[in-house]
XYZ file of C-alpha atoms in Angstrom:
42
model
C 111.009 98.142 116.499
C 109.161 101.318 115.491
C 111.318 104.470 115.493
C 108.828 107.257 114.921
C 111.295 109.967 115.570
C 112.988 108.960 112.180
C 109.793 109.088 110.150
C 110.101 111.436 107.238
C 113.663 112.258 108.032
C 115.803 109.196 107.491
C 115.771 105.876 105.665
C 116.960 103.032 107.873
C 117.200 99.449 106.637
C 119.485 96.555 106.712
C 121.357 94.481 109.237
C 125.019 94.640 110.351
C 126.472 91.232 109.800
C 130.126 92.132 110.172
C 131.976 95.090 111.653
C 129.625 96.078 114.474
C 132.670 97.613 116.282
C 133.003 100.003 113.286
C 129.321 100.952 113.515
C 129.870 101.821 117.176
C 132.541 104.403 116.127
C 130.272 106.319 113.700
C 129.500 109.875 114.904
C 127.098 112.528 113.709
C 128.776 114.356 110.712
C 130.897 111.380 109.567
C 130.766 110.753 105.888
C 130.729 107.301 104.194
C 133.687 106.781 101.900
C 132.379 103.326 100.652
C 129.131 101.470 100.691
C 128.706 97.817 99.805
C 125.337 96.334 99.315
C 125.029 92.491 99.159
C 122.208 90.178 98.740
C 122.247 87.200 101.306
C 120.819 83.884 100.630
C 117.790 83.081 102.821
């Protein structure tokens, strides 16, 4: 869905396929220690 308040400020893309409980724990100011990008078969 459109999120106009993010326009020009943030890049948001992707889909959480595992670990949604971890996403719920993210707070403003937290820093990512590791990022893994995977291509999924369609």
